[in-house]
Amino acid sequence: MSEASERPRGGGLARSIDAFFTGSDEKASPASQPADPATRLVAELAVEREEERREELFDACARLGLRAARALADALATTEDRFARRAYSDALIRMGADGLPVVEEMMDDPRWFVVRNGVSILGEVGGERAVELLTGALARPEPKVRRDALLALAKQGGSDAGQLAYGMLDDPTAMVRAAAATAAGELGVERAVRLLQRMLANEDDPDVTLAVLHALGRLADPGAVQAIERQAVGSFLRRPPPDVRIAAYRALRHIGTPRARRLLNQAVDDRDPAVKAEVRRLLGMS
């Protein structure tokens, strides 16, 4: 086997990281000093498309620890490239608890988009302070931050997260109400069933309606069947759009009471082909 084939994974990058740890280049002239490994990692992650190489870069970030985490957070706050943004976030997520001090700093940043980045990463990493930090994000004036904080809470679990989701169901912004409904369903917040039913009767935003139907299906409370039926069947004067009706029938399938099953059976020949196809799928007929 050739000497070249036995090189460590990462080649020059790996050697520059080793030098960073050992200080082996401290006596070298400034011109011969390698670039800061954290800076090099960020630069390579921004453009690297090959999966195996990206895994090496993620591993290198973990080796560098907080120095890499801070470089990634800084780059994440300034880049406008969607691929680079995803790569930086993935690297911070892969660092796990080792990068949490930097993520916590992001949550205190005055720039709303930095907080939003921190929220998304925290939702994946978790940690003992995750719910506490996300609670602060729910008080932000930016709807996108509140929405993402709720979706992050849905991944944390626990009664505290559920209580926070319940408290956001009446948010003035539709996207936040939709996220709160989704979180309430994912977290199994049973006390939210009545409020979700009222939202279903009064809500005029289709995305919120879909989220509420999904949540009621997840919670599977038989008392919600009548409210869901109105969205599935409609009335003589008003028939909900197909996507809402499909979501309603899916919720009924999750609840599974005799009345819910009867409503599904009545829709096997629905006039809307999309609704008909989905109902038949839900009943195992296709």
mmCIF file of C-alpha atoms in Angstrom:
data_model
loop_
_atom_site.group_PDB
_atom_site.id
_atom_site.type_symbol
_atom_site.label_atom_id
_atom_site.label_comp_id
_atom_site.label_asym_id
_atom_site.label_seq_id
_atom_site.Cartn_x
_atom_site.Cartn_y
_atom_site.Cartn_z
ATOM 1 C CA MET A 1 0.000 0.000 0.000
ATOM 2 C CA SER A 2 1.367 3.400 -0.951
ATOM 3 C CA GLU A 3 2.246 6.045 1.583
ATOM 4 C CA ALA A 4 -0.340 8.391 0.024
ATOM 5 C CA SER A 5 -3.133 5.851 0.520
ATOM 6 C CA GLU A 6 -2.330 5.713 4.257
ATOM 7 C CA ARG A 7 -2.889 9.436 4.817
ATOM 8 C CA PRO A 8 -5.239 10.313 7.697
ATOM 9 C CA ARG A 9 -8.793 11.178 6.702
ATOM 10 C CA GLY A 10 -9.033 14.853 5.949
ATOM 11 C CA GLY A 11 -5.432 15.230 4.746
ATOM 12 C CA GLY A 12 -4.083 18.728 5.300
ATOM 13 C CA LEU A 13 -7.173 19.747 7.224
ATOM 14 C CA ALA A 14 -6.635 16.982 9.751
ATOM 15 C CA ARG A 15 -2.977 17.972 10.145
ATOM 16 C CA SER A 16 -3.890 21.629 10.673
ATOM 17 C CA ILE A 17 -6.369 20.642 13.386
ATOM 18 C CA ASP A 18 -3.725 18.476 15.063
ATOM 19 C CA ALA A 19 -1.386 21.461 14.971
ATOM 20 C CA PHE A 20 -4.054 23.603 16.591
ATOM 21 C CA PHE A 21 -4.351 21.131 19.478
ATOM 22 C CA THR A 22 -0.633 20.511 19.943
ATOM 23 C CA GLY A 23 0.712 23.989 19.212
ATOM 24 C CA SER A 24 3.329 22.397 16.941
ATOM 25 C CA ASP A 25 3.350 25.418 14.619
ATOM 26 C CA GLU A 26 3.770 28.074 17.295
ATOM 27 C CA LYS A 27 7.425 28.772 16.340
ATOM 28 C CA ALA A 28 6.749 28.911 12.633
ATOM 29 C CA SER A 29 6.817 32.234 10.838
ATOM 30 C CA PRO A 30 3.427 33.996 10.469
ATOM 31 C CA ALA A 31 3.560 33.486 6.708
ATOM 32 C CA SER A 32 3.869 29.703 7.139
ATOM 33 C CA GLN A 33 1.173 29.375 9.767
ATOM 34 C CA PRO A 34 -1.901 27.496 8.514
ATOM 35 C CA ALA A 35 -5.234 29.289 8.474
ATOM 36 C CA ASP A 36 -7.271 28.997 11.650
ATOM 37 C CA PRO A 37 -8.810 25.483 11.520
ATOM 38 C CA ALA A 38 -12.241 26.778 12.553
ATOM 39 C CA THR A 39 -12.191 29.280 9.703
ATOM 40 C CA ARG A 40 -11.129 26.559 7.283
ATOM 41 C CA LEU A 41 -13.893 24.241 8.469
ATOM 42 C CA VAL A 42 -16.530 26.901 7.931
ATOM 43 C CA ALA A 43 -15.192 27.707 4.472
ATOM 44 C CA GLU A 44 -15.148 24.061 3.402
ATOM 45 C CA LEU A 45 -18.591 23.284 4.810
ATOM 46 C CA ALA A 46 -20.059 26.132 2.766
ATOM 47 C CA VAL A 47 -19.197 24.401 -0.509
ATOM 48 C CA GLU A 48 -18.678 20.688 0.218
ATOM 49 C CA ARG A 49 -21.354 18.522 -1.462
ATOM 50 C CA GLU A 50 -19.747 15.097 -1.082
ATOM 51 C CA GLU A 51 -21.379 13.286 1.818
ATOM 52 C CA GLU A 52 -18.348 11.406 3.136
ATOM 53 C CA ARG A 53 -16.227 14.529 3.136
ATOM 54 C CA ARG A 54 -18.954 16.475 4.938
ATOM 55 C CA GLU A 55 -18.985 13.784 7.622
ATOM 56 C CA GLU A 56 -15.252 14.325 8.067
ATOM 57 C CA LEU A 57 -15.827 18.051 8.431
ATOM 58 C CA PHE A 58 -18.572 17.469 11.013
ATOM 59 C CA ASP A 59 -16.187 15.247 12.976
ATOM 60 C CA ALA A 60 -13.525 17.936 12.785
ATOM 61 C CA CYS A 61 -15.959 20.504 14.173
ATOM 62 C CA ALA A 62 -16.614 18.221 17.125
ATOM 63 C CA ARG A 63 -12.861 17.927 17.742
ATOM 64 C CA LEU A 64 -12.396 21.694 17.772
ATOM 65 C CA GLY A 65 -15.288 22.181 20.177
ATOM 66 C CA LEU A 66 -16.379 25.668 21.188
ATOM 67 C CA ARG A 67 -13.992 27.409 18.820
ATOM 68 C CA ALA A 68 -15.652 25.698 15.858
ATOM 69 C CA ALA A 69 -19.111 26.275 17.339
ATOM 70 C CA ARG A 70 -18.540 30.025 17.579
ATOM 71 C CA ALA A 71 -17.176 30.173 14.031
ATOM 72 C CA LEU A 72 -20.204 28.249 12.778
ATOM 73 C CA ALA A 73 -22.635 30.497 14.650
ATOM 74 C CA ASP A 74 -20.965 33.633 13.281
ATOM 75 C CA ALA A 75 -21.071 32.284 9.743
ATOM 76 C CA LEU A 76 -24.686 31.199 10.145
ATOM 77 C CA ALA A 77 -25.637 34.737 11.132
ATOM 78 C CA THR A 78 -24.085 36.304 8.038
ATOM 79 C CA THR A 79 -24.483 33.888 5.141
ATOM 80 C CA GLU A 80 -27.289 34.230 2.619
ATOM 81 C CA ASP A 81 -26.512 30.893 0.952
ATOM 82 C CA ARG A 82 -29.166 28.309 1.783
ATOM 83 C CA PHE A 83 -26.833 25.323 1.381
ATOM 84 C CA ALA A 84 -24.203 26.867 3.644
ATOM 85 C CA ARG A 85 -26.837 27.772 6.229
ATOM 86 C CA ARG A 86 -28.060 24.174 6.321
ATOM 87 C CA ALA A 87 -24.495 22.869 6.596
ATOM 88 C CA TYR A 88 -23.635 25.197 9.492
ATOM 89 C CA SER A 89 -26.826 24.247 11.342
ATOM 90 C CA ASP A 90 -26.201 20.545 10.789
ATOM 91 C CA ALA A 91 -22.664 20.912 12.119
ATOM 92 C CA LEU A 92 -23.879 22.632 15.284
ATOM 93 C CA ILE A 93 -26.565 19.992 15.748
ATOM 94 C CA ARG A 94 -24.005 17.234 15.335
ATOM 95 C CA MET A 95 -21.863 18.822 18.044
ATOM 96 C CA GLY A 96 -24.675 18.173 20.510
ATOM 97 C CA ALA A 97 -24.069 19.221 24.090
ATOM 98 C CA ASP A 98 -20.556 20.424 23.243
ATOM 99 C CA GLY A 99 -21.997 23.282 21.202
ATOM 100 C CA LEU A 100 -24.819 24.195 23.587
ATOM 101 C CA PRO A 101 -22.991 27.124 25.265
ATOM 102 C CA VAL A 102 -22.811 28.838 21.874
ATOM 103 C CA VAL A 103 -26.445 27.996 21.077
ATOM 104 C CA GLU A 104 -27.469 29.533 24.401
ATOM 105 C CA GLU A 105 -25.568 32.689 23.442
ATOM 106 C CA MET A 106 -27.519 32.759 20.182
ATOM 107 C CA MET A 107 -30.781 32.726 22.144
ATOM 108 C CA ASP A 108 -29.766 35.998 23.837
ATOM 109 C CA ASP A 109 -28.715 37.743 20.633
ATOM 110 C CA PRO A 110 -30.600 40.988 19.831
ATOM 111 C CA ARG A 111 -30.925 39.916 16.176
ATOM 112 C CA TRP A 112 -34.161 37.991 15.709
ATOM 113 C CA PHE A 113 -32.801 35.780 12.929
ATOM 114 C CA VAL A 114 -29.918 34.654 15.141
ATOM 115 C CA VAL A 115 -32.419 33.710 17.848
ATOM 116 C CA ARG A 116 -34.406 31.807 15.248
ATOM 117 C CA ASN A 117 -31.283 29.895 14.230
ATOM 118 C CA GLY A 118 -30.659 29.050 17.874
ATOM 119 C CA VAL A 119 -34.247 27.913 18.328
ATOM 120 C CA SER A 120 -34.043 25.509 15.398
ATOM 121 C CA ILE A 121 -30.774 24.012 16.610
ATOM 122 C CA LEU A 122 -31.969 23.783 20.200
ATOM 123 C CA GLY A 123 -35.057 21.907 19.057
ATOM 124 C CA GLU A 124 -32.811 19.166 17.686
ATOM 125 C CA VAL A 125 -30.174 19.126 20.431
ATOM 126 C CA GLY A 126 -32.385 19.590 23.498
ATOM 127 C CA GLY A 127 -30.713 19.735 26.882
ATOM 128 C CA GLU A 128 -31.694 20.517 30.457
ATOM 129 C CA ARG A 129 -32.316 24.207 29.715
ATOM 130 C CA ALA A 130 -34.066 23.729 26.376
ATOM 131 C CA VAL A 131 -37.621 24.425 27.555
ATOM 132 C CA GLU A 132 -36.461 27.380 29.650
ATOM 133 C CA LEU A 133 -34.653 28.953 26.698
ATOM 134 C CA LEU A 134 -37.531 28.292 24.317
ATOM 135 C CA THR A 135 -39.921 29.928 26.766
ATOM 136 C CA GLY A 136 -38.010 33.171 26.317
ATOM 137 C CA ALA A 137 -38.263 32.840 22.536
ATOM 138 C CA LEU A 138 -42.067 32.638 22.806
ATOM 139 C CA ALA A 139 -42.053 36.202 24.135
ATOM 140 C CA ARG A 140 -40.280 37.567 21.058
ATOM 141 C CA PRO A 141 -42.303 39.960 18.867
ATOM 142 C CA GLU A 142 -41.312 38.170 15.640
ATOM 143 C CA PRO A 143 -43.923 35.558 14.628
ATOM 144 C CA LYS A 144 -41.361 33.331 12.900
ATOM 145 C CA VAL A 145 -39.381 33.027 16.122
ATOM 146 C CA ARG A 146 -42.499 32.153 18.135
ATOM 147 C CA ARG A 147 -43.590 29.615 15.509
ATOM 148 C CA ASP A 148 -40.208 27.881 15.412
ATOM 149 C CA ALA A 149 -39.998 27.901 19.214
ATOM 150 C CA LEU A 150 -43.305 26.038 19.391
ATOM 151 C CA LEU A 151 -42.175 23.466 16.842
ATOM 152 C CA ALA A 152 -38.970 23.031 18.841
ATOM 153 C CA LEU A 153 -40.977 22.567 22.040
ATOM 154 C CA ALA A 154 -42.980 19.827 20.343
ATOM 155 C CA LYS A 155 -39.725 17.860 20.019
ATOM 156 C CA GLN A 156 -38.807 18.258 23.704
ATOM 157 C CA GLY A 157 -41.824 16.616 25.283
ATOM 158 C CA GLY A 158 -43.008 17.021 28.851
ATOM 159 C CA SER A 159 -45.846 18.777 30.622
ATOM 160 C CA ASP A 160 -44.091 22.157 30.723
ATOM 161 C CA ALA A 161 -43.744 22.190 26.945
ATOM 162 C CA GLY A 162 -47.392 21.193 26.616
ATOM 163 C CA GLN A 163 -48.513 23.986 28.912
ATOM 164 C CA LEU A 164 -46.579 26.521 26.849
ATOM 165 C CA ALA A 165 -48.128 25.243 23.621
ATOM 166 C CA TYR A 166 -51.609 25.493 25.132
ATOM 167 C CA GLY A 167 -50.966 29.084 26.139
ATOM 168 C CA MET A 168 -50.066 30.065 22.571
ATOM 169 C CA LEU A 169 -53.227 28.763 20.883
ATOM 170 C CA ASP A 170 -54.737 32.247 20.919
ATOM 171 C CA ASP A 171 -51.697 34.004 19.448
ATOM 172 C CA PRO A 172 -52.719 36.895 17.156
ATOM 173 C CA THR A 173 -50.667 35.525 14.224
ATOM 174 C CA ALA A 174 -52.028 32.613 12.203
ATOM 175 C CA MET A 175 -48.697 30.849 11.656
ATOM 176 C CA VAL A 176 -48.092 30.828 15.403
ATOM 177 C CA ARG A 177 -51.575 29.461 16.150
ATOM 178 C CA ALA A 178 -50.960 26.704 13.608
ATOM 179 C CA ALA A 179 -47.645 25.822 15.266
ATOM 180 C CA ALA A 180 -49.267 25.874 18.712
ATOM 181 C CA ALA A 181 -51.970 23.488 17.508
ATOM 182 C CA THR A 182 -49.361 21.182 16.004
ATOM 183 C CA ALA A 183 -47.347 21.221 19.229
ATOM 184 C CA ALA A 184 -50.431 20.590 21.361
ATOM 185 C CA GLY A 185 -51.211 17.514 19.287
ATOM 186 C CA GLU A 186 -47.641 16.214 19.295
ATOM 187 C CA LEU A 187 -47.325 16.755 23.043
ATOM 188 C CA GLY A 188 -50.664 15.130 23.839
ATOM 189 C CA VAL A 189 -52.194 18.160 25.566
ATOM 190 C CA GLU A 190 -55.617 16.734 26.337
ATOM 191 C CA ARG A 191 -56.901 19.913 27.959
ATOM 192 C CA ALA A 192 -56.514 21.622 24.569
ATOM 193 C CA VAL A 193 -59.315 19.612 22.943
ATOM 194 C CA ARG A 194 -62.124 22.036 23.781
ATOM 195 C CA LEU A 195 -60.147 25.082 22.733
ATOM 196 C CA LEU A 196 -59.149 23.368 19.489
ATOM 197 C CA GLN A 197 -62.792 22.634 18.757
ATOM 198 C CA ARG A 198 -63.665 26.292 19.239
ATOM 199 C CA MET A 199 -60.815 27.252 16.941
ATOM 200 C CA LEU A 200 -62.161 24.857 14.328
ATOM 201 C CA ALA A 201 -65.536 26.601 14.420
ATOM 202 C CA ASN A 202 -64.163 30.137 14.251
ATOM 203 C CA GLU A 203 -60.870 29.938 12.372
ATOM 204 C CA ASP A 204 -60.724 31.415 8.871
ATOM 205 C CA ASP A 205 -57.081 30.629 8.080
ATOM 206 C CA PRO A 206 -56.802 27.327 6.155
ATOM 207 C CA ASP A 207 -53.348 26.467 7.508
ATOM 208 C CA VAL A 208 -54.565 26.827 11.084
ATOM 209 C CA THR A 209 -57.625 24.714 10.297
ATOM 210 C CA LEU A 210 -55.431 21.950 8.903
ATOM 211 C CA ALA A 211 -53.143 22.083 11.947
ATOM 212 C CA VAL A 212 -56.114 21.930 14.328
ATOM 213 C CA LEU A 213 -57.587 18.924 12.521
ATOM 214 C CA HIS A 214 -54.237 17.156 12.680
ATOM 215 C CA ALA A 215 -53.975 17.909 16.406
ATOM 216 C CA LEU A 216 -57.487 16.653 17.136
ATOM 217 C CA GLY A 217 -56.687 13.469 15.273
ATOM 218 C CA ARG A 218 -53.540 13.009 17.335
ATOM 219 C CA LEU A 219 -55.413 13.623 20.579
ATOM 220 C CA ALA A 220 -58.184 11.208 19.451
ATOM 221 C CA ASP A 221 -60.858 12.521 21.803
ATOM 222 C CA PRO A 222 -64.288 11.078 20.840
ATOM 223 C CA GLY A 223 -65.913 14.342 21.898
ATOM 224 C CA ALA A 224 -64.315 16.085 18.926
ATOM 225 C CA VAL A 225 -66.072 13.980 16.265
ATOM 226 C CA GLN A 226 -68.983 16.374 15.779
ATOM 227 C CA ALA A 227 -66.713 19.385 15.292
ATOM 228 C CA ILE A 228 -64.548 17.446 12.845
ATOM 229 C CA GLU A 229 -67.612 16.192 10.970
ATOM 230 C CA ARG A 230 -68.507 19.757 10.005
ATOM 231 C CA GLN A 231 -65.140 20.083 8.290
ATOM 232 C CA ALA A 232 -65.452 16.704 6.573
ATOM 233 C CA VAL A 233 -69.022 16.923 5.314
ATOM 234 C CA GLY A 234 -69.745 20.639 5.321
ATOM 235 C CA SER A 235 -73.262 21.910 4.804
ATOM 236 C CA PHE A 236 -75.687 22.644 1.989
ATOM 237 C CA LEU A 237 -74.355 26.186 1.704
ATOM 238 C CA ARG A 238 -70.665 25.519 2.328
ATOM 239 C CA ARG A 239 -68.366 22.634 1.580
ATOM 240 C CA PRO A 240 -64.778 22.964 2.836
ATOM 241 C CA PRO A 241 -61.944 22.647 0.294
ATOM 242 C CA PRO A 242 -60.649 19.129 -0.442
ATOM 243 C CA ASP A 243 -57.464 19.416 1.633
ATOM 244 C CA VAL A 244 -59.482 20.383 4.710
ATOM 245 C CA ARG A 245 -61.969 17.563 4.145
ATOM 246 C CA ILE A 246 -59.137 15.059 3.703
ATOM 247 C CA ALA A 247 -57.517 16.240 6.952
ATOM 248 C CA ALA A 248 -60.881 15.871 8.694
ATOM 249 C CA TYR A 249 -61.348 12.306 7.493
ATOM 250 C CA ARG A 250 -57.812 11.455 8.574
ATOM 251 C CA ALA A 251 -58.621 12.794 12.046
ATOM 252 C CA LEU A 252 -61.807 10.728 12.143
ATOM 253 C CA ARG A 253 -59.828 7.648 11.169
ATOM 254 C CA HIS A 254 -57.478 8.253 14.128
ATOM 255 C CA ILE A 255 -60.398 8.649 16.547
ATOM 256 C CA GLY A 256 -62.084 5.512 15.273
ATOM 257 C CA THR A 257 -65.402 5.633 17.146
ATOM 258 C CA PRO A 258 -68.451 4.005 15.504
ATOM 259 C CA ARG A 259 -69.708 7.413 14.389
ATOM 260 C CA ALA A 260 -66.301 8.316 12.978
ATOM 261 C CA ARG A 261 -66.146 5.052 11.026
ATOM 262 C CA ARG A 262 -69.680 5.583 9.742
ATOM 263 C CA LEU A 263 -68.721 9.013 8.375
ATOM 264 C CA LEU A 264 -65.771 7.463 6.599
ATOM 265 C CA ASN A 265 -67.939 4.717 5.089
ATOM 266 C CA GLN A 266 -70.377 7.328 3.829
ATOM 267 C CA ALA A 267 -67.585 9.072 1.919
ATOM 268 C CA VAL A 268 -66.267 6.106 -0.078
ATOM 269 C CA ASP A 269 -68.077 7.411 -3.161
ATOM 270 C CA ASP A 270 -67.559 11.116 -2.502
ATOM 271 C CA ARG A 271 -68.006 13.342 -5.558
ATOM 272 C CA ASP A 272 -64.538 14.846 -5.079
ATOM 273 C CA PRO A 273 -62.020 12.370 -6.555
ATOM 274 C CA ALA A 274 -59.209 13.375 -4.172
ATOM 275 C CA VAL A 275 -61.424 12.953 -1.108
ATOM 276 C CA LYS A 276 -62.800 9.678 -2.428
ATOM 277 C CA ALA A 277 -59.330 8.273 -3.066
ATOM 278 C CA GLU A 278 -58.051 9.229 0.385
ATOM 279 C CA VAL A 279 -61.083 7.851 2.218
ATOM 280 C CA ARG A 280 -60.734 4.577 0.367
ATOM 281 C CA ARG A 281 -57.046 4.481 1.287
ATOM 282 C CA LEU A 282 -57.868 5.146 4.937
ATOM 283 C CA LEU A 283 -60.328 2.249 4.876
ATOM 284 C CA GLY A 284 -57.871 -0.090 3.204
ATOM 285 C CA MET A 285 -59.883 -0.235 -0.002
ATOM 286 C CA SER A 286 -57.114 0.819 -2.373
#
